[in-house]
Coordinates of C-alpha atoms and ligand atoms in Angstrom, one line a residue:
X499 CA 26.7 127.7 117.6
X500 CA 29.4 126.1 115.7
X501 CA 31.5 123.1 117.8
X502 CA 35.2 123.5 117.9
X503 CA 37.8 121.6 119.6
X504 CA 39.9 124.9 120.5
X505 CA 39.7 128.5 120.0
X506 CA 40.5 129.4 115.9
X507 CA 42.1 133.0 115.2
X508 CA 41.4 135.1 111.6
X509 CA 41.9 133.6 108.4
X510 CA 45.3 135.0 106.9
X511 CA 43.4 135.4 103.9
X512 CA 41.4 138.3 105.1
X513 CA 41.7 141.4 103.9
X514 CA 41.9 144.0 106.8
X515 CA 43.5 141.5 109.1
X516 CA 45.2 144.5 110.9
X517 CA 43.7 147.6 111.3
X518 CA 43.6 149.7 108.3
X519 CA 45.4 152.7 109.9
X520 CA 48.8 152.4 111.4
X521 CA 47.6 155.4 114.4
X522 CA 45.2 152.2 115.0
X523 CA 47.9 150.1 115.9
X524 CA 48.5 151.7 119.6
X525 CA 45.5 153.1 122.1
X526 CA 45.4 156.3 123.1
X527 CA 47.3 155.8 126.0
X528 CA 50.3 153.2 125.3
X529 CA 53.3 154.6 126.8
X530 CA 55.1 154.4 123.5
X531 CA 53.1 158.0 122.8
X532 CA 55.0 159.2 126.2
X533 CA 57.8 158.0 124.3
X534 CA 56.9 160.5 121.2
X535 CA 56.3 163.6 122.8
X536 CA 59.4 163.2 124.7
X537 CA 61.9 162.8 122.0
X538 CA 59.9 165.4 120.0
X539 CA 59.9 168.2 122.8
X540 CA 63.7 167.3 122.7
X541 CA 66.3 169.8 121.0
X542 CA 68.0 167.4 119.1
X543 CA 70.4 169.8 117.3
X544 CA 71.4 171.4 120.6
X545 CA 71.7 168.3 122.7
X546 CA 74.2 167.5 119.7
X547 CA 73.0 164.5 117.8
X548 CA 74.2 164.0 114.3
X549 CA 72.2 165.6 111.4
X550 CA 69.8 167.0 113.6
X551 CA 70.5 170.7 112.0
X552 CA 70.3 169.1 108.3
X553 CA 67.7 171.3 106.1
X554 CA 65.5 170.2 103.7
X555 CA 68.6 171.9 100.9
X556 CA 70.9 169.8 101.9
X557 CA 72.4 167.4 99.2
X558 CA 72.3 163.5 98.4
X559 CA 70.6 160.5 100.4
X560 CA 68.5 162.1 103.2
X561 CA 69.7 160.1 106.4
X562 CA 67.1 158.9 108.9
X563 CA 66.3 162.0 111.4
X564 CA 67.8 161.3 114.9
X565 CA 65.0 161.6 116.7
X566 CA 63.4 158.1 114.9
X567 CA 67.1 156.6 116.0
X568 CA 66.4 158.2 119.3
X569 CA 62.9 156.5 119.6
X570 CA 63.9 153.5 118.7
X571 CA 66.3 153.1 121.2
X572 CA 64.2 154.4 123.6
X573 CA 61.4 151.8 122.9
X574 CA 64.3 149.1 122.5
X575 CA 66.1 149.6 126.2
X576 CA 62.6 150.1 127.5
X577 CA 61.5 146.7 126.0
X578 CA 65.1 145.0 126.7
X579 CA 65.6 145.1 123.1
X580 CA 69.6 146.4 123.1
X581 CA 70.9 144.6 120.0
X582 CA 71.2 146.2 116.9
X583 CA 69.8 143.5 114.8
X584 CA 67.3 142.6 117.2
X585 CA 66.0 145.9 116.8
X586 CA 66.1 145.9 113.1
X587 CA 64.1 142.9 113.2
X588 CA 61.4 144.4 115.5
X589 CA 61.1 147.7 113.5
X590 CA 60.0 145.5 110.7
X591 CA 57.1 143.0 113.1
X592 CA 56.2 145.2 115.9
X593 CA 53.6 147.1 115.6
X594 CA 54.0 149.4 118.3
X595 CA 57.5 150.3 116.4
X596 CA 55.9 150.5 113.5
X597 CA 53.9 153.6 114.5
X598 CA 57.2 155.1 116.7
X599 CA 58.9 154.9 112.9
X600 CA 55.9 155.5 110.9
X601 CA 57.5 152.5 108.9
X602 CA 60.5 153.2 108.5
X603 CA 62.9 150.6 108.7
X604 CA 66.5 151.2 109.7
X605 CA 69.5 148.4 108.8
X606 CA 71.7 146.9 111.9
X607 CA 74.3 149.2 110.8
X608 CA 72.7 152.4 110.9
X609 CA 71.5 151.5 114.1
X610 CA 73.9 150.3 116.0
X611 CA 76.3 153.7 114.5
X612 CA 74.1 155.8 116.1
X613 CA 74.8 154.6 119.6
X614 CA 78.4 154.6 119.0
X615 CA 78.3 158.3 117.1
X616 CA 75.9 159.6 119.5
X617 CA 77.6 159.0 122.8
X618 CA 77.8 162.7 124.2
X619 CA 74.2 164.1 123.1
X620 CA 73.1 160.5 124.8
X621 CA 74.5 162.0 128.1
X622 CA 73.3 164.9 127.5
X623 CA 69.3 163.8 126.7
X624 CA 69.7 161.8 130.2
X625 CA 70.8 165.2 132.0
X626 CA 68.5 166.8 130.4
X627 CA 65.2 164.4 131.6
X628 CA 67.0 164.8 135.2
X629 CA 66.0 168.4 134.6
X630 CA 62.6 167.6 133.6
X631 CA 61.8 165.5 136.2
X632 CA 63.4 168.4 139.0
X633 CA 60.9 170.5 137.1
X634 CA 57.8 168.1 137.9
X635 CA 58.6 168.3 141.1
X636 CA 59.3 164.4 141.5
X637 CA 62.8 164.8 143.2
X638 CA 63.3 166.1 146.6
X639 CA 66.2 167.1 146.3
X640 CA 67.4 167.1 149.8
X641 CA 68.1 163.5 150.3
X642 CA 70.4 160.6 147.7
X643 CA 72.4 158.3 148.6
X644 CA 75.4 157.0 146.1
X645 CA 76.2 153.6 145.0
X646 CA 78.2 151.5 142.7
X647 CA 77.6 148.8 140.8
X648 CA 80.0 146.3 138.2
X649 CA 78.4 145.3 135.1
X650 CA 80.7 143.3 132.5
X651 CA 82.2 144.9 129.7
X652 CA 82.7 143.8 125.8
X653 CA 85.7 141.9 126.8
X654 CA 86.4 138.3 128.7
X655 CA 89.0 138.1 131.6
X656 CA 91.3 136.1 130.0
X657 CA 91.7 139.2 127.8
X658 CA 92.8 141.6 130.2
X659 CA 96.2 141.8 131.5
X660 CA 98.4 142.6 135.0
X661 CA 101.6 143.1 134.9
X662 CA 102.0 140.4 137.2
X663 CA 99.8 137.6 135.0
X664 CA 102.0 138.7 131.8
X665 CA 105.5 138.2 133.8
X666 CA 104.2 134.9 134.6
X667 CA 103.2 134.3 130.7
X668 CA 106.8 135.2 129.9
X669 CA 108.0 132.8 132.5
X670 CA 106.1 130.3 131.4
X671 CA 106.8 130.4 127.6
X672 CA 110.7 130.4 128.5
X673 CA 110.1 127.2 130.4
X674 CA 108.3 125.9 127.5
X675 CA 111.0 127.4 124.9
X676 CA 113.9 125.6 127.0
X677 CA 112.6 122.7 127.2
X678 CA 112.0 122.3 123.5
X679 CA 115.3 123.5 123.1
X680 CA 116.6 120.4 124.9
X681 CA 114.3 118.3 123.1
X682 CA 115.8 119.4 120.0
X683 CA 119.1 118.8 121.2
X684 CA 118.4 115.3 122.6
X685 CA 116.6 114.4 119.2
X686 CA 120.4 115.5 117.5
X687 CA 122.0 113.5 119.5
X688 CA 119.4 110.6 119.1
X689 CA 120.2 110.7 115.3
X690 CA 123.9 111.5 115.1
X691 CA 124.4 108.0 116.9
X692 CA 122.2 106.0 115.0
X693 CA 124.5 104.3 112.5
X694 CA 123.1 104.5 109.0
X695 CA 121.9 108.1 109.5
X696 CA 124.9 109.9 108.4
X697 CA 124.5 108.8 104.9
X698 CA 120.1 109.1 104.6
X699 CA 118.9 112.2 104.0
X700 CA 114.9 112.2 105.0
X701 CA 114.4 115.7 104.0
X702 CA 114.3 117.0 108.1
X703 CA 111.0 115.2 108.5
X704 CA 110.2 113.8 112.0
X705 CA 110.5 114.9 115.6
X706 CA 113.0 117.0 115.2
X707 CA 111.4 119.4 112.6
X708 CA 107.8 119.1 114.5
X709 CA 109.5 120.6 117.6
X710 CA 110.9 123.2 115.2
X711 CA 107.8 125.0 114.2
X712 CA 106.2 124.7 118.2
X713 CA 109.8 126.4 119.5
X714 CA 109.1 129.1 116.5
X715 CA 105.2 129.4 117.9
X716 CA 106.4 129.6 121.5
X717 CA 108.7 132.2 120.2
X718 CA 106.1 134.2 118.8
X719 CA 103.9 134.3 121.5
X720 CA 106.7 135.1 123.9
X721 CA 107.8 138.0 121.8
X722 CA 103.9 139.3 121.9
X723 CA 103.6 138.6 125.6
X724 CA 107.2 141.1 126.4
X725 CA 105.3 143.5 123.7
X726 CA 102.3 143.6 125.5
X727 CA 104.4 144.1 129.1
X728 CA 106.4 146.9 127.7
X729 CA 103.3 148.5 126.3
X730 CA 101.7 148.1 129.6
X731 CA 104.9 149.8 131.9
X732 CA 105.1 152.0 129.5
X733 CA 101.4 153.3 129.9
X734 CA 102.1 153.7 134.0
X735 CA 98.3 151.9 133.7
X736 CA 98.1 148.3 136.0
X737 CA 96.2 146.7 133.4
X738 CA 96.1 146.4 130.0
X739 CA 92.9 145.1 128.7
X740 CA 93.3 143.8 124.3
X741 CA 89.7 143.8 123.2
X742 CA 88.2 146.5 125.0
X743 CA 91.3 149.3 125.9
X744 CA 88.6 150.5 129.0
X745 CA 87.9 146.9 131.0
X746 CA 89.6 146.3 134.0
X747 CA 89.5 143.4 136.1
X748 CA 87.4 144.7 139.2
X749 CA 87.0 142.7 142.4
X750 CA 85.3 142.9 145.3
X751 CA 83.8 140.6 147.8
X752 CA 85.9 137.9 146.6
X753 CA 84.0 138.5 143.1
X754 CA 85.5 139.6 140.2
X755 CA 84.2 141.0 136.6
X756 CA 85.9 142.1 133.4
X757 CA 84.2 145.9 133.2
X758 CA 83.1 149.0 134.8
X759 CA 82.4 150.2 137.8
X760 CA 78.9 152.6 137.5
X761 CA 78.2 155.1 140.0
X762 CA 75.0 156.3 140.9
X763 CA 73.1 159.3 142.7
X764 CA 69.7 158.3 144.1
X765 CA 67.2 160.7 145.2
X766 CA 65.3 160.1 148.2
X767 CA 61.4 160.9 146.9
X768 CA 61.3 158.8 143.9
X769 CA 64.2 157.0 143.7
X770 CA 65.1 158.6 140.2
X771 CA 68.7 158.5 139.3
X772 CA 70.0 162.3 139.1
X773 CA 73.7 161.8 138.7
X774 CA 75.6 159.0 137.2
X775 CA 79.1 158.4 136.0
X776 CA 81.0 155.2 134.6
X777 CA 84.8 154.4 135.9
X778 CA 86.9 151.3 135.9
X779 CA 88.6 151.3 139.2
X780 CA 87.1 148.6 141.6
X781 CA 87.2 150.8 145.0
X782 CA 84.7 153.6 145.6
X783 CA 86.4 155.2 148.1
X784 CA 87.6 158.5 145.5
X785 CA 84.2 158.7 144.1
X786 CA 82.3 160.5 147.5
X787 CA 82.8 164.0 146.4
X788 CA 82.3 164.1 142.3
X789 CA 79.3 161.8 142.4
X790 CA 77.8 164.1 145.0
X791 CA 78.5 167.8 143.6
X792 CA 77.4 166.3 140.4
X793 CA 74.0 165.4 142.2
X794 CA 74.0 168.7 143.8
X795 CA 74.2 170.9 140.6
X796 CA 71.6 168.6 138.8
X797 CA 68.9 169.2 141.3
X798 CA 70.2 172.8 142.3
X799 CA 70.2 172.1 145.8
X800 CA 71.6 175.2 147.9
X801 CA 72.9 171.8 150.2
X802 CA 72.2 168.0 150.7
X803 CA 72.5 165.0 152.6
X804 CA 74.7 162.5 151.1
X805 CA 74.6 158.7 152.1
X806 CA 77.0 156.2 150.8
X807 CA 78.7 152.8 152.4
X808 CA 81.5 152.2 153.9
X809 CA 83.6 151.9 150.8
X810 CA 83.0 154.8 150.5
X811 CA 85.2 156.7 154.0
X812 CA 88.1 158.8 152.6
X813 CA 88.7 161.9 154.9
X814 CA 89.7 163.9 151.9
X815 CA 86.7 163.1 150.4
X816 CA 84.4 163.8 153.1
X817 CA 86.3 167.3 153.9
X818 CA 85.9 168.1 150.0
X819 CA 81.7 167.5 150.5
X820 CA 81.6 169.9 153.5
X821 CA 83.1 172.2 151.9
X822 CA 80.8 172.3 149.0
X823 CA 78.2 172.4 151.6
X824 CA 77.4 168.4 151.2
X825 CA 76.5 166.4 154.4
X826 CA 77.9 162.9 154.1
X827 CA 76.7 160.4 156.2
X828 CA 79.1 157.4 155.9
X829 CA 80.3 154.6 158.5
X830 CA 83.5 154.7 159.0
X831 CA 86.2 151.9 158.2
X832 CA 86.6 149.8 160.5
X833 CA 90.1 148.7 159.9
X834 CA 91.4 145.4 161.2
X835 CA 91.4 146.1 164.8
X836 CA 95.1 144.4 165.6
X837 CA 95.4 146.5 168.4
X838 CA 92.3 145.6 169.9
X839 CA 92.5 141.9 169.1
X840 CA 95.5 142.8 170.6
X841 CA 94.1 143.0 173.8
X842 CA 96.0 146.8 173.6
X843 CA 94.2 150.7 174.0
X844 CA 93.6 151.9 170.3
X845 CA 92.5 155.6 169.4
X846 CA 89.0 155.3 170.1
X847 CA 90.8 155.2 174.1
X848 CA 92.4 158.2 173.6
X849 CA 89.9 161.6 174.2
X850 CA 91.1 164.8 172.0
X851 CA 90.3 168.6 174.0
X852 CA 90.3 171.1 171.4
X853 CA 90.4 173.5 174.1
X854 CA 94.0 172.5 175.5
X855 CA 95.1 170.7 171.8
X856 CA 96.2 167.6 173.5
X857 CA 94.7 163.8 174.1
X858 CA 93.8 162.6 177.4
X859 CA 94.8 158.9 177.3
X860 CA 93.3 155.8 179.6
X861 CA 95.4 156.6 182.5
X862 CA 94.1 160.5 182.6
X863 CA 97.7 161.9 181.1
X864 CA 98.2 164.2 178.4
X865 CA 100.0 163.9 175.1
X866 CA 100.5 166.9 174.0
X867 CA 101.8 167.7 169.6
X868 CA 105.7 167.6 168.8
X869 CA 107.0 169.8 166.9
X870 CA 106.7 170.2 162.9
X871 CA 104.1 168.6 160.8
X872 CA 104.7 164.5 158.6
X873 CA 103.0 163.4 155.7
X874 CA 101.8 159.9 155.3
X875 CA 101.8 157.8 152.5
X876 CA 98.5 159.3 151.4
X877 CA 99.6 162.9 151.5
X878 CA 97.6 163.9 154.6
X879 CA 99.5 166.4 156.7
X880 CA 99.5 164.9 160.3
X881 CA 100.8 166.1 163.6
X882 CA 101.5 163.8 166.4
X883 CA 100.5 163.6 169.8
X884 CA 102.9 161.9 172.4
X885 CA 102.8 161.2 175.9
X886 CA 106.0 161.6 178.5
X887 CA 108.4 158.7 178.8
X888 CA 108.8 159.4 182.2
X889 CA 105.2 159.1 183.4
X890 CA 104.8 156.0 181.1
X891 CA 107.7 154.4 182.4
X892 CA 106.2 154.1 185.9
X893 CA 102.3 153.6 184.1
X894 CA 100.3 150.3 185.4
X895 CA 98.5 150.3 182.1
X896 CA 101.8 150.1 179.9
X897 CA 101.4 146.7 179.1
X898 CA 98.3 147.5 177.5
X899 CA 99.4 150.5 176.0
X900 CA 103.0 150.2 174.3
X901 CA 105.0 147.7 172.9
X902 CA 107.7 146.1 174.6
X903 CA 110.7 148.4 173.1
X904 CA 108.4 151.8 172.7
X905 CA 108.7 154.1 176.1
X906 CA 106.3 156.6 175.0
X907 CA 103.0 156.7 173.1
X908 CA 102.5 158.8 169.8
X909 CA 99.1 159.4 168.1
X910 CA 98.8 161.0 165.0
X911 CA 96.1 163.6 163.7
X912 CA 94.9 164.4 160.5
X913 CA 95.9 168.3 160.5
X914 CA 91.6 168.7 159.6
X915 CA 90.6 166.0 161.9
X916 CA 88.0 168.7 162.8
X917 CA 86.3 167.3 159.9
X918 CA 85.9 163.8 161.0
X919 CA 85.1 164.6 164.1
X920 CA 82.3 166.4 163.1
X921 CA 81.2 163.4 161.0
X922 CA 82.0 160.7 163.6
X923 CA 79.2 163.2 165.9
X924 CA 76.9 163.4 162.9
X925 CA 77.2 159.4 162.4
X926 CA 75.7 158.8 165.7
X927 CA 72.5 160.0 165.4
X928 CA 71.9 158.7 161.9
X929 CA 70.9 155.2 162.5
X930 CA 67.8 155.9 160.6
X931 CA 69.4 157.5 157.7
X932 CA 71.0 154.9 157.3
X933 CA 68.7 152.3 157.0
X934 CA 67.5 154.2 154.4
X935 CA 70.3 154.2 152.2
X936 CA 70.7 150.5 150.6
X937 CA 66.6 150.5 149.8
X938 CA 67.2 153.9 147.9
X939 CA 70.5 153.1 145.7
X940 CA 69.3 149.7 145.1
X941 CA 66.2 150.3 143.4
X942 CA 67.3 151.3 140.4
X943 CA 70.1 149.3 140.3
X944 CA 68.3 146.1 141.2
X945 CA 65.7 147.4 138.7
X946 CA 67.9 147.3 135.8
X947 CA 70.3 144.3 137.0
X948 CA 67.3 142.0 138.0
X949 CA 64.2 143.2 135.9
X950 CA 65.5 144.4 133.0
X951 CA 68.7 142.1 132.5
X952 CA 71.2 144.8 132.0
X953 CA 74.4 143.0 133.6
X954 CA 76.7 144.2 130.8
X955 CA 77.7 146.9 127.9
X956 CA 77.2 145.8 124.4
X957 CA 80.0 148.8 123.2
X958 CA 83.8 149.0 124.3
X959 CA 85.7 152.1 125.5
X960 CA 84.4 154.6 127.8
X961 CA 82.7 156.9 125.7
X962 CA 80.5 154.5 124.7
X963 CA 79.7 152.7 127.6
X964 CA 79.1 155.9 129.3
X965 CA 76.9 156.7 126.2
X966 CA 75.1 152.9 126.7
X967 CA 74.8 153.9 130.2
X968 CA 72.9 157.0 129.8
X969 CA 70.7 155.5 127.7
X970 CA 70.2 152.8 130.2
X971 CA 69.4 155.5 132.8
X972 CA 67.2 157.6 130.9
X973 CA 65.4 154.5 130.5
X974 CA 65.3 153.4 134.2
X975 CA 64.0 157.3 135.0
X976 CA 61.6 157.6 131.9
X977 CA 59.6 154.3 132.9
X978 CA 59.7 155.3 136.9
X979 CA 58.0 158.5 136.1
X980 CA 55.7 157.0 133.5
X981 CA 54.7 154.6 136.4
X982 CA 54.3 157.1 139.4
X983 CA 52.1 159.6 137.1
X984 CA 50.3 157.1 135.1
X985 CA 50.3 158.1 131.2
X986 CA 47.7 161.1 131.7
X987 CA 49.3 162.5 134.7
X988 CA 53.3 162.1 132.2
X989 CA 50.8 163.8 129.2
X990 CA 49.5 166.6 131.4
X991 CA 52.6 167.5 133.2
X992 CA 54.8 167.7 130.3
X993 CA 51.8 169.6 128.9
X994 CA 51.3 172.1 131.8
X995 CA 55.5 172.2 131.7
X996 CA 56.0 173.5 128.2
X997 CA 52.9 175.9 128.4
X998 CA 54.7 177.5 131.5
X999 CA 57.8 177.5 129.8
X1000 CA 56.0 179.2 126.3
X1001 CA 54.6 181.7 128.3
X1002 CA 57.3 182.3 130.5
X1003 CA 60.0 182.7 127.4
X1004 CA 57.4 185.6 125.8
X1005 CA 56.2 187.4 129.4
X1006 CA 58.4 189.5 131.6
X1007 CA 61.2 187.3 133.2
X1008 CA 59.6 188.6 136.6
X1009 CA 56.9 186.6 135.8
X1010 CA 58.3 182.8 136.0
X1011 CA 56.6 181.3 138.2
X1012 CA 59.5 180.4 141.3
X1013 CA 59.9 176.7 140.7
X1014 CA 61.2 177.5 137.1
X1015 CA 63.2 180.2 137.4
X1016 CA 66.4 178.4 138.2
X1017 CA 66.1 176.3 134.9
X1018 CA 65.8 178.7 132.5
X1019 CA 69.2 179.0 131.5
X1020 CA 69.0 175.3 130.9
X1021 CA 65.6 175.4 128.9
X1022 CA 67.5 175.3 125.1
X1023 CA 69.2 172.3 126.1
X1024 CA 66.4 169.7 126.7
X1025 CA 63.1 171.3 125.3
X1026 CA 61.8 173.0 122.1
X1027 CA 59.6 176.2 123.0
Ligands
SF4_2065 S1 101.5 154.2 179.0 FE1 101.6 156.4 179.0 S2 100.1 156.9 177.4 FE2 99.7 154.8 177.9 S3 98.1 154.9 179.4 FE3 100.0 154.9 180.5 S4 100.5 157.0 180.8 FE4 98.9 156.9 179.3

């Protein structure tokens, strides 16, 4: 045995350094095969990615075929690899890539243009592996719970705009201009009494001609910042972002990011991500009803139980899910309680009978509804309840119960407050449900946030980032179900899926087997019989 001081690898000068087959390069079971027979059992042409119909006749350069672009990125957001030249580079070194692309060896460009270009088919390849995944069985489909989550754009704060921060700017460079102004003026002055000056000419050099050129800067950027103000009233937006037209400032919790908002639809058995959407408005509270009929549709549920926060409570909202046949669970707001800090009887005092359409207040008397309907600020239709100034007037609870000048007590009531109160009853039996919620919308979220790094977009404007997004989805969902079926149970199942699929395109239609049946009509989108 030879003595060495540490461990010695091959000499570069050997000959077969690497093995001498590139399908040597990965085992028989590295997931980056899962990642082949996924994009090729994908219908590129129908999910509509560029050039995917091109035949062999077509003239000039061949471009690269999609569905190397698409594993690439694939392996890439899998591997936080997002860059564009980051992934150029590894196509070149990684041997793992090198088999995905059978050596091929795309530039930056090409790359990073087939994100931008491919934005809709990207979406569409992540709704279609939502219906793969419903066809393996591995949603429930009865239980998801929504979330939303800010992840920084392509753009810096200080490049997005309210209309209050450029009034301020406008303000400010008028100050700035003025002052100048009266610089220039005292310099004038300065030199029209000084004696020999009237007679030297020294070409306007100095103070005064300094002061010039930064009044004729200030002016500029004035003249920009009144652009950019008009542009932005003009638009009837609030903010107007310069480098990326789709940021927005969001805040919440006191914390505040220059981005987008995503929304997400968790389901319950796996904690796949069935729905998703990207928006730009900080509040959640209008997302309740889209982000759960999307969910519904992609795991063709017949109904399901919905479970989101409390940013979440809109009435509308939650009247718009029953009606689709969506049961939201989700706390109400609890406002800011003046009237109990107040020491005073709020409406939670106040009992409604459906029976006799009237409240019962604390001191067992009825207000019963005016007459005609109002509409709030919101646009609910309301009707209001009010008690008799008489029996008020000789009340012992009054104190507690009106303000000094009022003399008789109004409530009002959403016109389908039958609908909140059939979620406040629903609420209180849901404690458990509820618990559940935050470790089922977080996963993925803390997955991708946490594990992966994925904080912010790499692309500006929303299609895009919603494109970016699906990606990053398809992602989170293709290494979840690579992880809870292992690499021979993904194989099989996709395996066992497109045999049942063949077969069940050539037999009788009465013959596909139940589970299928309602994805049929979607088959041509995500799979190549
Ligand atoms: S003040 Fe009027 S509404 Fe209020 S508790 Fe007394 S009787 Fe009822």
């Amino acid at each position: 045995m030879t003595n060495r001081a540490f461990k010695t690898g091959e000499s570069r000068d050997q000959a077969n350094l690497l093995p001498p087959r590139i399908e040597d390069y990965v085992g028989p079971d590295n997931p980056v095969r899962a990642i082949e027979s996924f994009v090729c059992a994908l219908d590129l042409a129908k999910l509509g990615f560029g050039h995917a119909d091109r035949g062999a006749e077509a003239m000039g350069q061949p471009p690269y075929n999609p569905a190397d672009l698409l594993k690439l990125y694939l392996y890439g957001y899998i591997n936080q690899v997002r860059s564009s030249r980051r992934l150029e580079r590894e196509a070149c070194r990684n041997l793992e890539l090198i088999w995905l692309l059978k050596n091929l060896r795309p530039g930056y460009r090409t790359i990073a243009n087939f994100r931008k270009e491919n934005w809709k088919a990207l979406k569409a390849a992540n709704r279609g592996f939502v219906l793969l995944v419903r066809e393996l069985g591995l949603v429930g489909g009865a239980v998801v719970a929504i979330d939303g989550s800010f992840f920084h754009g392509d753009a810096s704060k200080a490049s997005i705009f309210t209309r209050k921060r450029l009034a301020e700017q406008v303000a400010r460079l008028d100050l700035e201009i003025d002052a100048y102004g009266k610089s220039l003026e005292d310099n004038d002055a300065t030199e029209a009494m000084q004696p020999n000056s009237g007679g030297r000419d020294d070409g306007g050099s100095g103070d005064g001609a300094d002061i010039g050129a930064k009044v004729a800067a200030l002016m500029a950027r004035r003249s920009r910042a009144q652009a950019d103000l008009d542009r932005l009233e003009a638009s009837g937006e609030t903010q107007l972002s310069l480098t990326d037209p789709d940021a927005r400032l969001l805040v919440k919790g006191g914390q505040g990011v220059a981005g987008y908002n995503v929304q997400a639809v968790v389901d319950d058995k796996h904690k796949l991500i069935v729905a998703s959407e990207v928006v730009n408005d900080s509040s959640d509270v209008n997302q309740l009803h889209a982000m759960a009929k999307a969910a519904k549709e992609a795991l063709g549920a017949e109904a399901l139980q919905v479970l989101a926060d409390e940013g979440y409570y809109s009435s509308t909202e939650l009247k718009a899910c029953e009606e689709d046949g969506i049961t939201a669970y989700v706390p109400p707001s609890t406002g800011n309680g003046v009237l109990e800090k107040a020491g005073r009887f709020s409406l939670k005092n106040f009992s409604y009978d459906g029976a006799a359409d009237a409240y019962t207040c604390p001191a067992g008397q009825l207000l019963r509804p005016m007459e005609g309907r109002w509409t709030n600020t919101s646009g609910r239709v309301e009707i209001r309840y009010a008690s008799r100034t008489k029996i008020c007037r000789a009340c012992p609870l009054r104190t507690r119960c009106l303000t000094p000048k009022a003399s008789q007590r109004t409530i009002r009531r959403w016109e389908h407050e039958d609908v909140l109160e059939r979620h406040r009853a629903r609420m209180e039996g849901a404690g458990d449900l509820m618990r559940r919620r935050s470790a089922i919308v977080e996963h993925p979220f803390g997955t991708l946030k946490c594990r992966a790094g994925y904080r912010h977009f790499l692309v500006r404007g929303f299609d895009k980032v919603r494109g970016e997004w699906s990606l990053m989805a398809l992602c989170y969902n293709f290494t979840r179900v690579l992880n809870i079926l292992g690499f021979e149970g993904f194989a099989a199942c996709m395996a066992k899926v497109f045999r049942l699929l063949s077969h069940a395109l050539r037999a009788d239609p009465s013959c596909i087997p139940r589970p299928l049946e309602t994805s049929r009509a979607n088959m041509p989108v995500w799979l190549s019989i």
